[in-house]
Amino acid sequence: GAIVTVGDVETCRQNEPFYYSPNGDEICALNKFDPNNTSCKGDSGTGLVMKYGDGYYLAGLTSEGGSPNGFICGIESGFLMYTNVRSHLNFIEWATGISGDQFLGP
């Protein structure tokens, strides 16, 4: 899988003006540290998994991406937006009948 870096708010707002925090509805990841190892067209809905302690948990789902030059995959100035799973946990639990504790970490 790809290794992504959560972007700072200022840089992410250049690509997504309404982005305000990785603790909100979206998580913004920047390609600048590993530009050729990123999601691309057709990857929507795949998981963003984060390591915590000895385990991994589902943090987000691939939503959209791009760059200042349009949608070009894997370039250094590119970004990815993930839907923050925690922001939608009530709906996910309601729709699946599965407690979020089963797939989310702390």
Tab-separated table of N, CA, C and O in Angstrom:
chain	number	residue	atom	x	y	z
A	1	GLY	N	0.806	-1.183	0.000
A	1	GLY	CA	0.000	0.000	0.000
A	1	GLY	C	0.853	1.253	0.000
A	1	GLY	O	2.050	1.228	0.262
A	2	ALA	N	0.241	2.331	-0.322
A	2	ALA	CA	0.912	3.629	-0.368
A	2	ALA	C	1.076	4.200	1.033
A	2	ALA	O	0.256	3.977	1.911
A	3	ILE	N	2.142	4.940	1.230
A	3	ILE	CA	2.354	5.670	2.471
A	3	ILE	C	2.034	7.126	2.180
A	3	ILE	O	2.596	7.716	1.255
A	4	VAL	N	1.091	7.695	2.928
A	4	VAL	CA	0.702	9.083	2.710
A	4	VAL	C	0.996	9.904	3.952
A	4	VAL	O	1.108	9.370	5.049
A	5	THR	N	1.123	11.202	3.765
A	5	THR	CA	1.387	12.126	4.857
A	5	THR	C	0.221	13.086	4.978
A	5	THR	O	-0.168	13.706	3.986
A	6	VAL	N	-0.350	13.194	6.170
A	6	VAL	CA	-1.439	14.141	6.385
A	6	VAL	C	-0.898	15.543	6.166
A	6	VAL	O	0.157	15.903	6.681
A	7	GLY	N	-1.608	16.309	5.359
A	7	GLY	CA	-1.158	17.647	4.996
A	7	GLY	C	-1.520	18.696	6.030
A	7	GLY	O	-2.465	18.534	6.803
A	8	ASP	N	-0.769	19.795	6.011
A	8	ASP	CA	-1.105	20.905	6.883
A	8	ASP	C	-2.305	21.649	6.292
A	8	ASP	O	-2.559	21.616	5.093
A	9	VAL	N	-3.055	22.320	7.147
A	9	VAL	CA	-4.309	22.953	6.745
A	9	VAL	C	-4.085	23.976	5.631
A	9	VAL	O	-4.824	24.009	4.641
A	10	GLU	N	-3.071	24.800	5.744
A	10	GLU	CA	-2.829	25.852	4.751
A	10	GLU	C	-2.591	25.270	3.353
A	10	GLU	O	-3.173	25.709	2.371
A	11	THR	N	-1.735	24.267	3.263
A	11	THR	CA	-1.447	23.646	1.970
A	11	THR	C	-2.684	22.942	1.418
A	11	THR	O	-2.983	23.041	0.223
A	12	CYS	N	-3.410	22.258	2.271
A	12	CYS	CA	-4.603	21.538	1.817
A	12	CYS	C	-5.677	22.498	1.324
A	12	CYS	O	-6.388	22.195	0.373
A	13	ARG	N	-5.803	23.654	1.942
A	13	ARG	CA	-6.807	24.642	1.503
A	13	ARG	C	-6.507	25.187	0.112
A	13	ARG	O	-7.398	25.670	-0.561
A	14	GLN	N	-5.269	25.110	-0.328
A	14	GLN	CA	-4.947	25.540	-1.688
A	14	GLN	C	-5.628	24.634	-2.715
A	14	GLN	O	-5.912	25.056	-3.830
A	15	ASN	N	-5.863	23.392	-2.333
A	15	ASN	CA	-6.509	22.426	-3.216
A	15	ASN	C	-7.988	22.253	-2.912
A	15	ASN	O	-8.775	21.971	-3.798
A	16	GLU	N	-8.358	22.398	-1.667
A	16	GLU	CA	-9.737	22.188	-1.213
A	16	GLU	C	-10.091	23.340	-0.269
A	16	GLU	O	-9.832	23.275	0.933
A	17	PRO	N	-10.672	24.438	-0.793
A	17	PRO	CA	-10.877	25.663	-0.009
A	17	PRO	C	-11.669	25.492	1.284
A	17	PRO	O	-11.481	26.265	2.221
A	18	PHE	N	-12.535	24.494	1.369
A	18	PHE	CA	-13.355	24.321	2.562
A	18	PHE	C	-12.749	23.366	3.587
A	18	PHE	O	-13.357	23.055	4.596
A	19	TYR	N	-11.547	22.894	3.330
A	19	TYR	CA	-10.864	21.992	4.267
A	19	TYR	C	-10.477	22.772	5.516
A	19	TYR	O	-9.949	23.879	5.439
A	20	TYR	N	-10.744	22.217	6.706
A	20	TYR	CA	-10.402	22.951	7.921
A	20	TYR	C	-9.608	22.154	8.940
A	20	TYR	O	-8.967	22.728	9.811
A	21	SER	N	-9.600	20.836	8.873
A	21	SER	CA	-8.875	20.077	9.890
A	21	SER	C	-8.938	18.593	9.569
A	21	SER	O	-9.964	18.114	9.087
A	22	PRO	N	-7.880	17.835	9.884
A	22	PRO	CA	-7.960	16.386	9.700
A	22	PRO	C	-8.916	15.732	10.699
A	22	PRO	O	-9.218	14.556	10.589
A	23	ASN	N	-9.403	16.500	11.660
A	23	ASN	CA	-10.366	15.979	12.626
A	23	ASN	C	-11.804	16.235	12.199
A	23	ASN	O	-12.728	15.920	12.923
A	24	GLY	N	-11.997	16.841	11.012
A	24	GLY	CA	-13.329	17.131	10.497
A	24	GLY	C	-13.828	16.015	9.596
A	24	GLY	O	-13.512	14.841	9.791
A	25	ASP	N	-14.594	16.390	8.578
A	25	ASP	CA	-15.189	15.407	7.670
A	25	ASP	C	-14.196	14.783	6.708
A	25	ASP	O	-14.472	13.751	6.116
A	26	GLU	N	-13.060	15.450	6.484
A	26	GLU	CA	-12.092	14.958	5.519
A	26	GLU	C	-10.686	14.919	6.114
A	26	GLU	O	-10.362	15.676	7.014
A	27	ILE	N	-9.879	14.048	5.568
A	27	ILE	CA	-8.457	13.979	5.878
A	27	ILE	C	-7.730	14.274	4.576
A	27	ILE	O	-7.992	13.642	3.555
A	28	CYS	N	-6.831	15.237	4.603
A	28	CYS	CA	-6.080	15.625	3.410
A	28	CYS	C	-4.686	15.025	3.490
A	28	CYS	O	-4.001	15.144	4.505
A	29	ALA	N	-4.275	14.372	2.421
A	29	ALA	CA	-2.929	13.799	2.347
A	29	ALA	C	-2.203	14.404	1.154
A	29	ALA	O	-2.791	14.608	0.100
A	30	LEU	N	-0.937	14.685	1.345
A	30	LEU	CA	-0.120	15.283	0.295
A	30	LEU	C	0.821	14.247	-0.295
A	30	LEU	O	1.306	13.369	0.409
A	31	ASN	N	1.109	14.377	-1.575
A	31	ASN	CA	1.992	13.437	-2.266
A	31	ASN	C	3.460	13.816	-2.161
A	31	ASN	O	4.312	13.092	-2.637
A	32	LYS	N	3.781	14.953	-1.563
A	32	LYS	CA	5.131	15.498	-1.680
A	32	LYS	C	6.233	14.608	-1.121
A	32	LYS	O	7.381	14.735	-1.525
A	33	PHE	N	5.930	13.704	-0.209
A	33	PHE	CA	6.977	12.868	0.373
A	33	PHE	C	7.146	11.541	-0.351
A	33	PHE	O	8.171	10.900	-0.256
A	34	ASP	N	6.140	11.119	-1.067
A	34	ASP	CA	6.188	9.848	-1.784
A	34	ASP	C	5.315	9.957	-3.035
A	34	ASP	O	4.283	9.304	-3.150
A	35	PRO	N	5.689	10.832	-3.986
A	35	PRO	CA	4.800	11.189	-5.084
A	35	PRO	C	4.380	10.064	-6.013
A	35	PRO	O	3.310	10.128	-6.590
A	36	ASN	N	5.159	9.049	-6.192
A	36	ASN	CA	4.784	8.000	-7.134
A	36	ASN	C	4.039	6.844	-6.489
A	36	ASN	O	3.780	5.830	-7.114
A	37	ASN	N	3.684	6.981	-5.225
A	37	ASN	CA	3.043	5.909	-4.479
A	37	ASN	C	1.738	6.445	-3.896
A	37	ASN	O	1.641	6.722	-2.726
A	38	THR	N	0.727	6.591	-4.748
A	38	THR	CA	-0.511	7.229	-4.329
A	38	THR	C	-1.716	6.598	-5.010
A	38	THR	O	-1.574	5.852	-5.970
A	39	SER	N	-2.886	6.910	-4.528
A	39	SER	CA	-4.115	6.451	-5.175
A	39	SER	C	-4.319	7.207	-6.477
A	39	SER	O	-3.766	8.278	-6.683
A	40	CYS	N	-5.157	6.642	-7.338
A	40	CYS	CA	-5.428	7.283	-8.626
A	40	CYS	C	-6.873	6.985	-9.019
A	40	CYS	O	-7.651	6.450	-8.219
A	41	LYS	N	-7.216	7.306	-10.238
A	41	LYS	CA	-8.576	7.091	-10.729
A	41	LYS	C	-8.978	5.635	-10.525
A	41	LYS	O	-8.205	4.726	-10.770
A	42	GLY	N	-10.195	5.448	-10.052
A	42	GLY	CA	-10.699	4.104	-9.816
A	42	GLY	C	-10.455	3.593	-8.409
A	42	GLY	O	-10.922	2.517	-8.054
A	43	ASP	N	-9.726	4.359	-7.590
A	43	ASP	CA	-9.422	3.921	-6.230
A	43	ASP	C	-10.422	4.422	-5.196
A	43	ASP	O	-10.289	4.122	-4.008
A	44	SER	N	-11.421	5.193	-5.609
A	44	SER	CA	-12.394	5.740	-4.658
A	44	SER	C	-13.016	4.636	-3.818
A	44	SER	O	-13.360	3.564	-4.324
A	45	GLY	N	-13.133	4.904	-2.530
A	45	GLY	CA	-13.723	3.943	-1.609
A	45	GLY	C	-12.723	3.022	-0.942
A	45	GLY	O	-13.072	2.327	0.012
A	46	THR	N	-11.484	3.001	-1.430
A	46	THR	CA	-10.482	2.169	-0.764
A	46	THR	C	-10.089	2.810	0.562
A	46	THR	O	-10.251	4.003	0.769
A	47	GLY	N	-9.577	2.039	1.467
A	47	GLY	CA	-9.336	2.497	2.817
A	47	GLY	C	-8.006	3.194	3.047
A	47	GLY	O	-7.004	2.878	2.406
A	48	LEU	N	-8.030	4.148	3.953
A	48	LEU	CA	-6.835	4.760	4.510
A	48	LEU	C	-6.682	4.143	5.892
A	48	LEU	O	-7.509	4.348	6.776
A	49	VAL	N	-5.663	3.341	6.064
A	49	VAL	CA	-5.447	2.621	7.311
A	49	VAL	C	-4.265	3.255	8.026
A	49	VAL	O	-3.241	3.549	7.415
A	50	MET	N	-4.419	3.468	9.328
A	50	MET	CA	-3.352	4.101	10.107
A	50	MET	C	-2.856	3.130	11.170
A	50	MET	O	-3.632	2.373	11.750
A	51	LYS	N	-1.552	3.162	11.388
A	51	LYS	CA	-0.931	2.328	12.414
A	51	LYS	C	-1.057	3.025	13.760
A	51	LYS	O	-0.827	4.217	13.877
A	52	TYR	N	-1.467	2.279	14.763
A	52	TYR	CA	-1.553	2.790	16.121
A	52	TYR	C	-1.101	1.675	17.054
A	52	TYR	O	-1.733	0.623	17.116
A	53	GLY	N	0.004	1.885	17.740
A	53	GLY	CA	0.539	0.844	18.607
A	53	GLY	C	0.913	-0.370	17.782
A	53	GLY	O	1.613	-0.279	16.784
A	54	ASP	N	0.393	-1.537	18.177
A	54	ASP	CA	0.694	-2.774	17.467
A	54	ASP	C	-0.325	-3.113	16.392
A	54	ASP	O	-0.211	-4.146	15.739
A	55	GLY	N	-1.334	-2.256	16.221
A	55	GLY	CA	-2.376	-2.578	15.260
A	55	GLY	C	-2.619	-1.483	14.241
A	55	GLY	O	-1.930	-0.467	14.215
A	56	TYR	N	-3.607	-1.716	13.403
A	56	TYR	CA	-4.003	-0.778	12.361
A	56	TYR	C	-5.492	-0.523	12.494
A	56	TYR	O	-6.240	-1.392	12.931
A	57	TYR	N	-5.934	0.678	12.097
A	57	TYR	CA	-7.359	0.947	12.113
A	57	TYR	C	-7.760	1.756	10.887
A	57	TYR	O	-6.950	2.434	10.274
A	58	LEU	N	-9.026	1.659	10.536
A	58	LEU	CA	-9.568	2.356	9.380
A	58	LEU	C	-9.787	3.819	9.741
A	58	LEU	O	-10.567	4.134	10.634
A	59	ALA	N	-9.101	4.701	9.046
A	59	ALA	CA	-9.219	6.141	9.321
A	59	ALA	C	-10.051	6.860	8.270
A	59	ALA	O	-10.758	7.813	8.578
A	60	GLY	N	-9.950	6.425	7.012
A	60	GLY	CA	-10.659	7.143	5.963
A	60	GLY	C	-10.911	6.285	4.740
A	60	GLY	O	-10.402	5.170	4.628
A	61	LEU	N	-11.713	6.848	3.836
A	61	LEU	CA	-12.006	6.215	2.560
A	61	LEU	C	-11.637	7.188	1.456
A	61	LEU	O	-12.009	8.363	1.507
A	62	THR	N	-10.928	6.704	0.441
A	62	THR	CA	-10.491	7.555	-0.656
A	62	THR	C	-11.694	8.224	-1.305
A	62	THR	O	-12.657	7.565	-1.672
A	63	SER	N	-11.614	9.552	-1.420
A	63	SER	CA	-12.727	10.329	-1.940
A	63	SER	C	-12.380	11.025	-3.252
A	63	SER	O	-13.041	10.840	-4.257
A	64	GLU	N	-11.347	11.845	-3.235
A	64	GLU	CA	-10.965	12.590	-4.439
A	64	GLU	C	-9.494	12.960	-4.363
A	64	GLU	O	-8.873	12.880	-3.319
A	65	GLY	N	-8.974	13.383	-5.463
A	65	GLY	CA	-7.588	13.803	-5.503
A	65	GLY	C	-7.350	14.720	-6.675
A	65	GLY	O	-8.242	15.004	-7.458
A	66	GLY	N	-6.143	15.206	-6.769
A	66	GLY	CA	-5.808	16.083	-7.872
A	66	GLY	C	-4.511	16.808	-7.620
A	66	GLY	O	-3.708	16.431	-6.774
A	67	SER	N	-4.341	17.885	-8.359
A	67	SER	CA	-3.151	18.720	-8.240
A	67	SER	C	-3.515	20.096	-8.768
A	67	SER	O	-4.574	20.273	-9.366
A	68	PRO	N	-2.652	21.075	-8.570
A	68	PRO	CA	-2.931	22.403	-9.128
A	68	PRO	C	-3.080	22.376	-10.654
A	68	PRO	O	-3.671	23.270	-11.240
A	69	ASN	N	-2.579	21.334	-11.297
A	69	ASN	CA	-2.640	21.214	-12.760
A	69	ASN	C	-3.789	20.326	-13.232
A	69	ASN	O	-3.790	19.864	-14.354
A	70	GLY	N	-4.725	20.059	-12.357
A	70	GLY	CA	-5.827	19.162	-12.709
A	70	GLY	C	-5.607	17.803	-12.087
A	70	GLY	O	-4.804	17.646	-11.172
A	71	PHE	N	-6.318	16.801	-12.556
A	71	PHE	CA	-6.196	15.469	-11.970
A	71	PHE	C	-5.069	14.711	-12.648
A	71	PHE	O	-5.240	14.114	-13.699
A	72	ILE	N	-3.901	14.789	-12.030
A	72	ILE	CA	-2.735	14.056	-12.516
A	72	ILE	C	-2.229	13.227	-11.338
A	72	ILE	O	-1.890	13.757	-10.291
A	73	CYS	N	-2.207	11.943	-11.493
A	73	CYS	CA	-1.830	11.057	-10.390
A	73	CYS	C	-0.333	11.064	-10.131
A	73	CYS	O	0.462	11.138	-11.063
A	74	GLY	N	0.024	10.948	-8.871
A	74	GLY	CA	1.394	10.665	-8.483
A	74	GLY	C	2.401	11.775	-8.655
A	74	GLY	O	3.594	11.518	-8.667
A	75	ILE	N	1.965	13.028	-8.779
A	75	ILE	CA	2.951	14.101	-8.897
A	75	ILE	C	3.172	14.759	-7.543
A	75	ILE	O	2.315	14.729	-6.668
A	76	GLU	N	4.329	15.359	-7.366
A	76	GLU	CA	4.733	15.893	-6.073
A	76	GLU	C	3.765	16.936	-5.520
A	76	GLU	O	3.567	17.026	-4.321
A	77	SER	N	3.149	17.734	-6.379
A	77	SER	CA	2.232	18.779	-5.902
A	77	SER	C	0.805	18.271	-5.728
A	77	SER	O	-0.107	19.044	-5.459
A	78	GLY	N	0.597	16.977	-5.869
A	78	GLY	CA	-0.744	16.411	-5.784
A	78	GLY	C	-1.234	16.214	-4.359
A	78	GLY	O	-0.491	16.336	-3.385
A	79	PHE	N	-2.519	15.910	-4.252
A	79	PHE	CA	-3.148	15.691	-2.946
A	79	PHE	C	-4.239	14.635	-3.081
A	79	PHE	O	-4.700	14.330	-4.178
A	80	LEU	N	-4.645	14.097	-1.955
A	80	LEU	CA	-5.768	13.170	-1.873
A	80	LEU	C	-6.658	13.598	-0.725
A	80	LEU	O	-6.165	14.029	0.322
A	81	MET	N	-7.949	13.483	-0.909
A	81	MET	CA	-8.899	13.748	0.161
A	81	MET	C	-9.574	12.423	0.518
A	81	MET	O	-10.009	11.690	-0.369
A	82	TYR	N	-9.606	12.146	1.799
A	82	TYR	CA	-10.247	10.940	2.317
A	82	TYR	C	-11.441	11.354	3.164
A	82	TYR	O	-11.359	12.323	3.924
A	83	THR	N	-12.530	10.630	3.053
A	83	THR	CA	-13.654	10.829	3.960
A	83	THR	C	-13.229	10.292	5.322
A	83	THR	O	-12.762	9.162	5.431
A	84	ASN	N	-13.365	11.116	6.359
A	84	ASN	CA	-12.981	10.727	7.710
A	84	ASN	C	-14.047	9.786	8.274
A	84	ASN	O	-15.189	10.189	8.495
A	85	VAL	N	-13.695	8.543	8.491
A	85	VAL	CA	-14.639	7.530	8.952
A	85	VAL	C	-15.255	7.918	10.293
A	85	VAL	O	-16.455	7.749	10.509
A	86	ARG	N	-14.476	8.477	11.190
A	86	ARG	CA	-15.007	8.862	12.509
A	86	ARG	C	-16.148	9.869	12.402
A	86	ARG	O	-17.058	9.848	13.209
A	87	SER	N	-16.097	10.737	11.400
A	87	SER	CA	-17.146	11.744	11.229
A	87	SER	C	-18.477	11.134	10.825
A	87	SER	O	-19.519	11.770	10.928
A	88	HIS	N	-18.452	9.916	10.334
A	88	HIS	CA	-19.664	9.260	9.840
A	88	HIS	C	-19.949	7.963	10.593
A	88	HIS	O	-20.682	7.108	10.103
A	89	LEU	N	-19.380	7.835	11.768
A	89	LEU	CA	-19.479	6.585	12.516
A	89	LEU	C	-20.918	6.215	12.868
A	89	LEU	O	-21.302	5.046	12.749
A	90	ASN	N	-21.737	7.178	13.259
A	90	ASN	CA	-23.134	6.851	13.595
A	90	ASN	C	-23.855	6.237	12.407
A	90	ASN	O	-24.579	5.253	12.546
A	91	PHE	N	-23.663	6.813	11.213
A	91	PHE	CA	-24.304	6.265	10.024
A	91	PHE	C	-23.769	4.870	9.707
A	91	PHE	O	-24.540	3.956	9.382
A	92	ILE	N	-22.466	4.702	9.789
A	92	ILE	CA	-21.861	3.403	9.474
A	92	ILE	C	-22.385	2.324	10.419
A	92	ILE	O	-22.746	1.223	9.989
A	93	GLU	N	-22.463	2.653	11.697
A	93	GLU	CA	-22.980	1.683	12.668
A	93	GLU	C	-24.450	1.367	12.386
A	93	GLU	O	-24.864	0.212	12.440
A	94	TRP	N	-25.239	2.383	12.059
A	94	TRP	CA	-26.650	2.185	11.754
A	94	TRP	C	-26.814	1.327	10.502
A	94	TRP	O	-27.617	0.387	10.467
A	95	ALA	N	-26.068	1.646	9.453
A	95	ALA	CA	-26.225	0.959	8.166
A	95	ALA	C	-25.709	-0.476	8.180
A	95	ALA	O	-26.224	-1.333	7.473
A	96	THR	N	-24.668	-0.741	8.969
A	96	THR	CA	-24.061	-2.075	8.956
A	96	THR	C	-24.444	-2.925	10.158
A	96	THR	O	-24.311	-4.149	10.110
A	97	GLY	N	-24.855	-2.284	11.237
A	97	GLY	CA	-25.124	-3.022	12.467
A	97	GLY	C	-23.855	-3.448	13.188
A	97	GLY	O	-23.895	-4.223	14.135
A	98	ILE	N	-22.716	-2.918	12.751
A	98	ILE	CA	-21.426	-3.261	13.350
A	98	ILE	C	-20.967	-2.099	14.218
A	98	ILE	O	-20.963	-0.951	13.785
A	99	SER	N	-20.532	-2.397	15.423
A	99	SER	CA	-19.995	-1.370	16.307
A	99	SER	C	-18.677	-0.856	15.754
A	99	SER	O	-17.826	-1.619	15.298
A	100	GLY	N	-18.507	0.458	15.768
A	100	GLY	CA	-17.282	1.068	15.281
A	100	GLY	C	-16.043	0.583	16.003
A	100	GLY	O	-14.939	0.609	15.452
A	101	ASP	N	-16.202	0.124	17.226
A	101	ASP	CA	-15.070	-0.398	17.999
A	101	ASP	C	-14.430	-1.602	17.319
A	101	ASP	O	-13.283	-1.915	17.569
A	102	GLN	N	-15.182	-2.266	16.465
A	102	GLN	CA	-14.649	-3.463	15.802
A	102	GLN	C	-13.675	-3.144	14.687
A	102	GLN	O	-12.876	-3.997	14.305
A	103	PHE	N	-13.752	-1.942	14.121
A	103	PHE	CA	-12.827	-1.627	13.030
A	103	PHE	C	-12.086	-0.312	13.200
A	103	PHE	O	-11.210	0.006	12.420
A	104	LEU	N	-12.425	0.459	14.220
A	104	LEU	CA	-11.712	1.702	14.486
A	104	LEU	C	-10.858	1.559	15.718
A	104	LEU	O	-11.249	0.918	16.680
A	105	GLY	N	-9.720	2.176	15.692
A	105	GLY	CA	-8.841	2.196	16.857
A	105	GLY	C	-9.228	3.332	17.781
A	105	GLY	O	-10.292	3.914	17.652
A	106	PRO	N	-8.345	3.651	18.688
A	106	PRO	CA	-8.609	4.715	19.670
A	106	PRO	C	-8.779	6.079	19.036
A	106	PRO	O	-8.391	6.348	17.956
